[in-house]
Amino acid sequence: MDTKSTESKSADTKSLVLIVLLLVLVVLQGPIRGALSAPVMQSWMTVFVAVLVQALPFLVLGVLLSAAIAVFVPASFFARALPKRPALAVPVAGMAGAVLPGCECASVPVAGALVRRGVTPAAALAFLLSAPAINPIVLTATAVAFPRNPEMVLARFVGSLLVACVMGWLWQRLGRTDWLRPPERPHHEGQGKGAAFWDSVRHDVMHAGGFLVIGAMAAATLKAVAPASWLRTAADNPLVAILALAVLAVLLSICSEADAFVAASLTQFSLTAKLVFLVVGPMIDLKLFAMQAGTFGRGFALRFAPATFALAIVGAVLTGAVLL
């Protein structure tokens, strides 16, 4: 009885909040309509909707495919497919990231499952870093976002795979077992495959979709509100442009299936700076840091994240200098 009463009160509270919100919107519809008709807001809405419309199909497809692979393909398959020697397992695992059509939200739990089932951590970490950036969905989205610069697809693939492999080899060489906490069992183990699939889909849609909206809002705000002179000043200085977009990638925390469209909207910046944005974002951002800390421990994340950030910038710049 108490539980039902609590649930009823919660439902009543939510209904009351919704009614109050609707009344406020009705009362303020005049000022709201006037604000939305301002040129700045019109520009903001155009960029926001354009980013969402372009990115949403890739996000949905990636979430569905990544959930299917995470649930229906056993992690032991990857363990059997990798070479026994860690030095060889790292690049093979990095290339294996191309078969996981999902975002970084899916790569962290899959990497945790690989470690839990006996895969060497160096190979699992290479997979974790490469999967969100070199899978077919992300590369296709990049090609759509940069129709006049097809070389961006190759540059993103090469730069991301290079950084993933180097980080895997560095961990193999310098990493210590006490830095990496054994991952816990995923919450959907023990469920039926259908229930686990839809649970994974709901989780990824809520996380990736929310970050996509935030990223689209940030890109639209940057495009519509930031003075053009500021952006030109940052874009005209190669070092400042690279560092600015690297930090922006960390702060925006956009899903890798949608980040190419946000990068393409930053027209003031060079292709190399945009490549830095595309290589850094899927490897280390705010949500990834939290997920890595939750899966492998805070001590691991505090060491792994800064090294990945620095190496991703260097790898992207070197790749851009050769291919762009």
Short mmCIF file of C-alpha atoms in Angstrom, two decimals:
data_model
loop_
_atom_site.label_atom_id
_atom_site.label_comp_id
_atom_site.label_asym_id
_atom_site.label_seq_id
_atom_site.Cartn_x
_atom_site.Cartn_y
_atom_site.Cartn_z
CA MET A 1 0.00 0.00 0.00
CA ASP A 2 2.79 2.40 0.90
CA THR A 3 4.55 1.73 -2.41
CA LYS A 4 1.40 2.37 -4.40
CA SER A 5 0.75 5.55 -2.43
CA THR A 6 4.30 6.78 -3.09
CA GLU A 7 4.03 6.03 -6.81
CA SER A 8 0.67 7.81 -6.96
CA LYS A 9 2.10 10.90 -5.24
CA SER A 10 5.06 10.90 -7.64
CA ALA A 11 2.73 10.69 -10.65
CA ASP A 12 0.58 13.51 -9.24
CA THR A 13 3.68 15.67 -8.71
CA LYS A 14 4.86 15.12 -12.27
CA SER A 15 1.41 15.94 -13.63
CA LEU A 16 1.29 19.14 -11.57
CA VAL A 17 4.72 20.20 -12.80
CA LEU A 18 3.67 19.56 -16.42
CA ILE A 19 0.45 21.57 -15.99
CA VAL A 20 2.35 24.49 -14.43
CA LEU A 21 4.91 24.39 -17.25
CA LEU A 22 2.19 24.43 -19.90
CA LEU A 23 0.45 27.37 -18.18
CA VAL A 24 3.74 29.31 -18.07
CA LEU A 25 4.29 28.63 -21.78
CA VAL A 26 0.76 29.83 -22.60
CA VAL A 27 1.19 33.02 -20.56
CA LEU A 28 4.63 33.76 -22.03
CA GLN A 29 3.88 32.68 -25.60
CA GLY A 30 4.11 36.25 -26.88
CA PRO A 31 7.62 36.97 -25.56
CA ILE A 32 8.76 33.46 -26.50
CA ARG A 33 7.49 33.91 -30.07
CA GLY A 34 9.25 37.25 -30.29
CA ALA A 35 12.53 35.83 -29.02
CA LEU A 36 12.39 32.91 -31.47
CA SER A 37 11.79 35.28 -34.38
CA ALA A 38 15.01 37.20 -33.70
CA PRO A 39 17.70 36.73 -36.41
CA VAL A 40 20.14 35.21 -33.91
CA MET A 41 17.60 32.60 -32.83
CA GLN A 42 16.67 31.86 -36.43
CA SER A 43 20.33 31.18 -37.18
CA TRP A 44 20.64 29.09 -34.01
CA MET A 45 17.60 26.97 -34.88
CA THR A 46 18.83 26.42 -38.44
CA VAL A 47 22.19 25.03 -37.32
CA PHE A 48 20.65 23.03 -34.45
CA VAL A 49 18.04 21.33 -36.62
CA ALA A 50 20.52 20.72 -39.45
CA VAL A 51 22.97 18.92 -37.16
CA LEU A 52 20.21 16.81 -35.58
CA VAL A 53 18.56 15.85 -38.89
CA GLN A 54 21.88 14.82 -40.45
CA ALA A 55 23.19 12.90 -37.45
CA LEU A 56 20.07 11.18 -36.05
CA PRO A 57 19.79 8.35 -38.64
CA PHE A 58 23.42 7.33 -38.05
CA LEU A 59 22.93 7.49 -34.29
CA VAL A 60 19.85 5.24 -34.37
CA LEU A 61 21.43 2.73 -36.75
CA GLY A 62 24.63 2.64 -34.74
CA VAL A 63 22.79 2.09 -31.45
CA LEU A 64 20.74 -0.80 -32.90
CA LEU A 65 23.74 -2.52 -34.46
CA SER A 66 25.99 -2.03 -31.45
CA ALA A 67 23.32 -3.45 -29.11
CA ALA A 68 22.86 -6.46 -31.40
CA ILE A 69 26.59 -7.20 -31.49
CA ALA A 70 27.09 -6.60 -27.76
CA VAL A 71 24.24 -8.97 -26.86
CA PHE A 72 24.25 -11.65 -29.56
CA VAL A 73 28.01 -11.95 -30.26
CA PRO A 74 29.77 -13.47 -27.23
CA ALA A 75 32.87 -11.70 -25.97
CA SER A 76 34.66 -15.04 -26.04
CA PHE A 77 34.56 -14.83 -29.84
CA PHE A 78 36.94 -11.86 -29.76
CA ALA A 79 39.21 -13.63 -27.26
CA ARG A 80 39.53 -16.66 -29.56
CA ALA A 81 40.13 -14.48 -32.63
CA LEU A 82 43.06 -12.51 -31.14
CA PRO A 83 46.70 -13.67 -31.35
CA LYS A 84 48.22 -14.98 -28.13
CA ARG A 85 51.17 -12.56 -28.28
CA PRO A 86 50.10 -9.19 -26.80
CA ALA A 87 52.25 -7.18 -29.26
CA LEU A 88 50.33 -8.73 -32.17
CA ALA A 89 46.99 -8.75 -30.37
CA VAL A 90 47.01 -4.95 -30.04
CA PRO A 91 46.82 -4.05 -33.78
CA VAL A 92 44.44 -6.95 -34.46
CA ALA A 93 42.15 -5.72 -31.68
CA GLY A 94 42.44 -2.19 -33.03
CA MET A 95 41.32 -3.37 -36.47
CA ALA A 96 38.57 -5.44 -34.84
CA GLY A 97 37.06 -2.15 -33.70
CA ALA A 98 35.79 -1.77 -37.25
CA VAL A 99 33.24 -4.55 -36.66
CA LEU A 100 31.47 -2.80 -33.77
CA PRO A 101 29.10 -0.28 -35.42
CA GLY A 102 28.42 1.79 -32.35
CA CYS A 103 29.58 4.75 -30.33
CA GLU A 104 31.94 4.97 -27.38
CA CYS A 105 29.03 4.23 -25.04
CA ALA A 106 29.10 0.65 -26.39
CA SER A 107 32.89 0.22 -26.61
CA VAL A 108 33.55 0.65 -22.87
CA PRO A 109 31.33 -2.23 -21.67
CA VAL A 110 32.53 -4.46 -24.51
CA ALA A 111 36.18 -3.74 -23.60
CA GLY A 112 35.33 -4.54 -19.99
CA ALA A 113 33.82 -7.86 -21.06
CA LEU A 114 36.97 -8.68 -23.04
CA VAL A 115 39.21 -8.06 -20.02
CA ARG A 116 36.88 -10.07 -17.80
CA ARG A 117 37.06 -13.02 -20.20
CA GLY A 118 40.83 -13.15 -20.41
CA VAL A 119 41.83 -10.80 -23.24
CA THR A 120 45.08 -8.96 -22.51
CA PRO A 121 44.26 -5.43 -21.27
CA ALA A 122 46.50 -3.81 -23.90
CA ALA A 123 44.43 -5.36 -26.71
CA ALA A 124 41.13 -4.56 -24.99
CA LEU A 125 42.15 -0.91 -24.58
CA ALA A 126 43.18 -0.67 -28.24
CA PHE A 127 39.74 -2.00 -29.13
CA LEU A 128 38.10 0.47 -26.74
CA LEU A 129 39.79 3.43 -28.44
CA SER A 130 39.44 2.34 -32.06
CA ALA A 131 35.89 0.95 -32.14
CA PRO A 132 34.04 4.30 -31.81
CA ALA A 133 36.15 5.97 -34.52
CA ILE A 134 36.81 3.46 -37.32
CA ASN A 135 33.58 1.47 -37.54
CA PRO A 136 31.54 1.65 -40.79
CA ILE A 137 28.74 3.80 -39.37
CA VAL A 138 31.11 6.51 -38.15
CA LEU A 139 33.19 6.51 -41.33
CA THR A 140 30.04 6.70 -43.47
CA ALA A 141 28.76 9.60 -41.38
CA THR A 142 32.12 11.33 -41.83
CA ALA A 143 31.91 10.91 -45.60
CA VAL A 144 28.39 12.40 -45.60
CA ALA A 145 29.46 15.31 -43.38
CA PHE A 146 32.51 16.10 -45.56
CA PRO A 147 31.32 15.43 -49.14
CA ARG A 148 33.97 17.77 -50.60
CA ASN A 149 36.80 16.34 -48.51
CA PRO A 150 36.76 12.55 -48.86
CA GLU A 151 40.32 12.44 -47.55
CA MET A 152 38.87 13.15 -44.09
CA VAL A 153 37.53 9.60 -43.96
CA LEU A 154 40.95 8.05 -44.55
CA ALA A 155 42.63 10.53 -42.21
CA ARG A 156 40.17 9.74 -39.42
CA PHE A 157 40.64 6.00 -39.92
CA VAL A 158 44.45 6.15 -39.99
CA GLY A 159 44.82 8.69 -37.16
CA SER A 160 42.41 6.91 -34.82
CA LEU A 161 43.85 3.44 -35.48
CA LEU A 162 47.40 4.76 -35.02
CA VAL A 163 46.59 6.33 -31.64
CA ALA A 164 44.67 3.24 -30.48
CA CYS A 165 47.56 0.90 -31.30
CA VAL A 166 50.22 3.16 -29.74
CA MET A 167 48.16 3.48 -26.54
CA GLY A 168 47.76 -0.31 -26.44
CA TRP A 169 51.51 -0.85 -26.84
CA LEU A 170 52.26 1.81 -24.21
CA TRP A 171 49.94 0.07 -21.76
CA GLN A 172 51.57 -3.27 -22.52
CA ARG A 173 54.98 -1.71 -21.89
CA LEU A 174 54.27 0.62 -18.96
CA GLY A 175 50.89 -0.38 -17.53
CA ARG A 176 50.61 -2.11 -14.15
CA THR A 177 47.98 -4.61 -13.12
CA ASP A 178 47.14 -2.72 -9.93
CA TRP A 179 46.19 0.35 -12.02
CA LEU A 180 43.36 -1.57 -13.70
CA ARG A 181 40.44 -2.65 -11.54
CA PRO A 182 38.74 -5.86 -12.80
CA PRO A 183 35.44 -4.85 -14.45
CA GLU A 184 32.19 -5.80 -12.79
CA ARG A 185 29.69 -8.01 -14.53
CA PRO A 186 27.29 -5.99 -16.74
CA HIS A 187 23.85 -5.45 -15.29
CA HIS A 188 22.03 -7.21 -18.14
CA GLU A 189 23.80 -10.55 -17.66
CA GLY A 190 21.22 -13.15 -16.61
CA GLN A 191 18.47 -11.53 -18.70
CA GLY A 192 17.08 -13.00 -21.86
CA LYS A 193 18.74 -11.85 -25.07
CA GLY A 194 15.69 -9.89 -26.18
CA ALA A 195 15.41 -8.05 -22.87
CA ALA A 196 19.18 -7.41 -22.82
CA PHE A 197 19.04 -6.08 -26.40
CA TRP A 198 16.29 -3.54 -25.69
CA ASP A 199 17.90 -2.63 -22.37
CA SER A 200 21.12 -1.85 -24.24
CA VAL A 201 19.22 0.12 -26.90
CA ARG A 202 17.40 2.21 -24.28
CA HIS A 203 20.64 2.88 -22.42
CA ASP A 204 22.57 3.97 -25.53
CA VAL A 205 19.69 6.06 -26.92
CA MET A 206 19.28 7.95 -23.65
CA HIS A 207 23.02 8.60 -23.30
CA ALA A 208 24.07 9.13 -26.91
CA GLY A 209 20.86 10.97 -27.86
CA GLY A 210 21.16 13.34 -24.93
CA PHE A 211 24.78 14.15 -25.73
CA LEU A 212 23.88 14.62 -29.40
CA VAL A 213 21.29 17.26 -28.45
CA ILE A 214 23.78 18.98 -26.15
CA GLY A 215 26.43 18.91 -28.87
CA ALA A 216 24.04 20.29 -31.48
CA MET A 217 23.01 23.07 -29.08
CA ALA A 218 26.65 23.93 -28.37
CA ALA A 219 27.55 23.96 -32.06
CA ALA A 220 24.56 26.15 -32.86
CA THR A 221 25.39 28.54 -30.02
CA LEU A 222 29.03 28.75 -31.10
CA LYS A 223 27.96 29.40 -34.68
CA ALA A 224 25.24 31.97 -33.92
CA VAL A 225 26.45 33.80 -30.81
CA ALA A 226 30.24 33.74 -30.77
CA PRO A 227 31.65 36.77 -32.59
CA ALA A 228 33.01 35.82 -35.99
CA SER A 229 36.21 37.72 -35.18
CA TRP A 230 36.88 35.43 -32.18
CA LEU A 231 36.46 32.30 -34.24
CA ARG A 232 38.61 33.70 -37.04
CA THR A 233 41.32 34.63 -34.53
CA ALA A 234 41.35 31.11 -33.10
CA ALA A 235 41.13 29.51 -36.53
CA ASP A 236 43.93 31.66 -37.97
CA ASN A 237 46.41 30.44 -35.37
CA PRO A 238 47.06 26.73 -36.11
CA LEU A 239 48.18 25.87 -32.57
CA VAL A 240 45.28 27.69 -30.91
CA ALA A 241 42.81 26.13 -33.36
CA ILE A 242 44.06 22.61 -32.64
CA LEU A 243 44.00 23.04 -28.87
CA ALA A 244 40.61 24.78 -28.96
CA LEU A 245 38.91 21.98 -30.90
CA ALA A 246 40.64 19.30 -28.81
CA VAL A 247 39.27 20.84 -25.60
CA LEU A 248 35.90 21.39 -27.28
CA ALA A 249 35.73 17.69 -28.19
CA VAL A 250 36.27 16.75 -24.53
CA LEU A 251 33.70 19.22 -23.22
CA LEU A 252 30.94 18.56 -25.77
CA SER A 253 31.10 14.76 -25.33
CA ILE A 254 29.28 14.12 -28.61
CA CYS A 255 28.54 10.59 -29.79
CA SER A 256 31.05 9.51 -32.44
CA GLU A 257 28.23 8.81 -34.91
CA ALA A 258 27.29 12.49 -34.85
CA ASP A 259 30.49 14.41 -34.16
CA ALA A 260 31.47 14.71 -37.85
CA PHE A 261 28.42 16.88 -38.53
CA VAL A 262 29.31 19.19 -35.65
CA ALA A 263 32.93 19.38 -36.88
CA ALA A 264 31.76 20.15 -40.42
CA SER A 265 29.67 23.06 -39.11
CA LEU A 266 32.81 24.75 -37.72
CA THR A 267 33.70 26.15 -41.13
CA GLN A 268 36.26 28.66 -39.85
CA PHE A 269 38.70 25.95 -38.80
CA SER A 270 41.20 23.99 -40.89
CA LEU A 271 40.76 20.33 -41.81
CA THR A 272 43.61 19.38 -39.47
CA ALA A 273 41.95 21.10 -36.51
CA LYS A 274 38.68 19.34 -37.37
CA LEU A 275 40.55 16.03 -37.58
CA VAL A 276 41.87 16.63 -34.06
CA PHE A 277 38.27 17.13 -32.94
CA LEU A 278 37.25 13.83 -34.60
CA VAL A 279 40.16 11.81 -33.21
CA VAL A 280 40.09 13.18 -29.64
CA GLY A 281 36.32 13.07 -29.08
CA PRO A 282 35.69 9.31 -29.45
CA MET A 283 38.73 8.51 -27.28
CA ILE A 284 38.39 10.85 -24.33
CA ASP A 285 35.59 13.16 -23.27
CA LEU A 286 33.67 13.84 -20.07
CA LYS A 287 31.24 10.94 -20.38
CA LEU A 288 34.00 8.54 -21.45
CA PHE A 289 36.11 9.49 -18.45
CA ALA A 290 33.17 8.73 -16.16
CA MET A 291 32.45 5.43 -17.92
CA GLN A 292 36.11 4.36 -17.86
CA ALA A 293 36.40 5.26 -14.18
CA GLY A 294 33.25 3.29 -13.41
CA THR A 295 34.39 0.24 -15.40
CA PHE A 296 38.14 0.07 -14.71
CA GLY A 297 38.57 2.31 -11.65
CA ARG A 298 39.33 5.98 -11.05
CA GLY A 299 43.07 5.37 -10.76
CA PHE A 300 43.09 3.89 -14.25
CA ALA A 301 41.06 6.76 -15.74
CA LEU A 302 43.27 9.43 -14.13
CA ARG A 303 46.33 7.91 -15.84
CA PHE A 304 44.78 6.75 -19.09
CA ALA A 305 42.73 9.85 -20.00
CA PRO A 306 45.53 12.50 -20.03
CA ALA A 307 47.87 10.19 -21.95
CA THR A 308 45.15 9.45 -24.50
CA PHE A 309 44.30 13.15 -24.87
CA ALA A 310 47.91 14.15 -25.56
CA LEU A 311 48.62 11.25 -27.89
CA ALA A 312 45.36 11.78 -29.81
CA ILE A 313 46.32 15.39 -30.54
CA VAL A 314 49.82 14.41 -31.70
CA GLY A 315 48.53 11.50 -33.79
CA ALA A 316 45.84 13.60 -35.46
CA VAL A 317 48.25 16.43 -36.27
CA LEU A 318 50.80 14.05 -37.78
CA THR A 319 48.12 12.27 -39.80
CA GLY A 320 46.67 15.59 -40.97
CA ALA A 321 50.10 16.81 -42.07
CA VAL A 322 50.48 13.76 -44.31
CA LEU A 323 46.95 13.16 -45.63
CA LEU A 324 45.18 16.55 -45.55
#
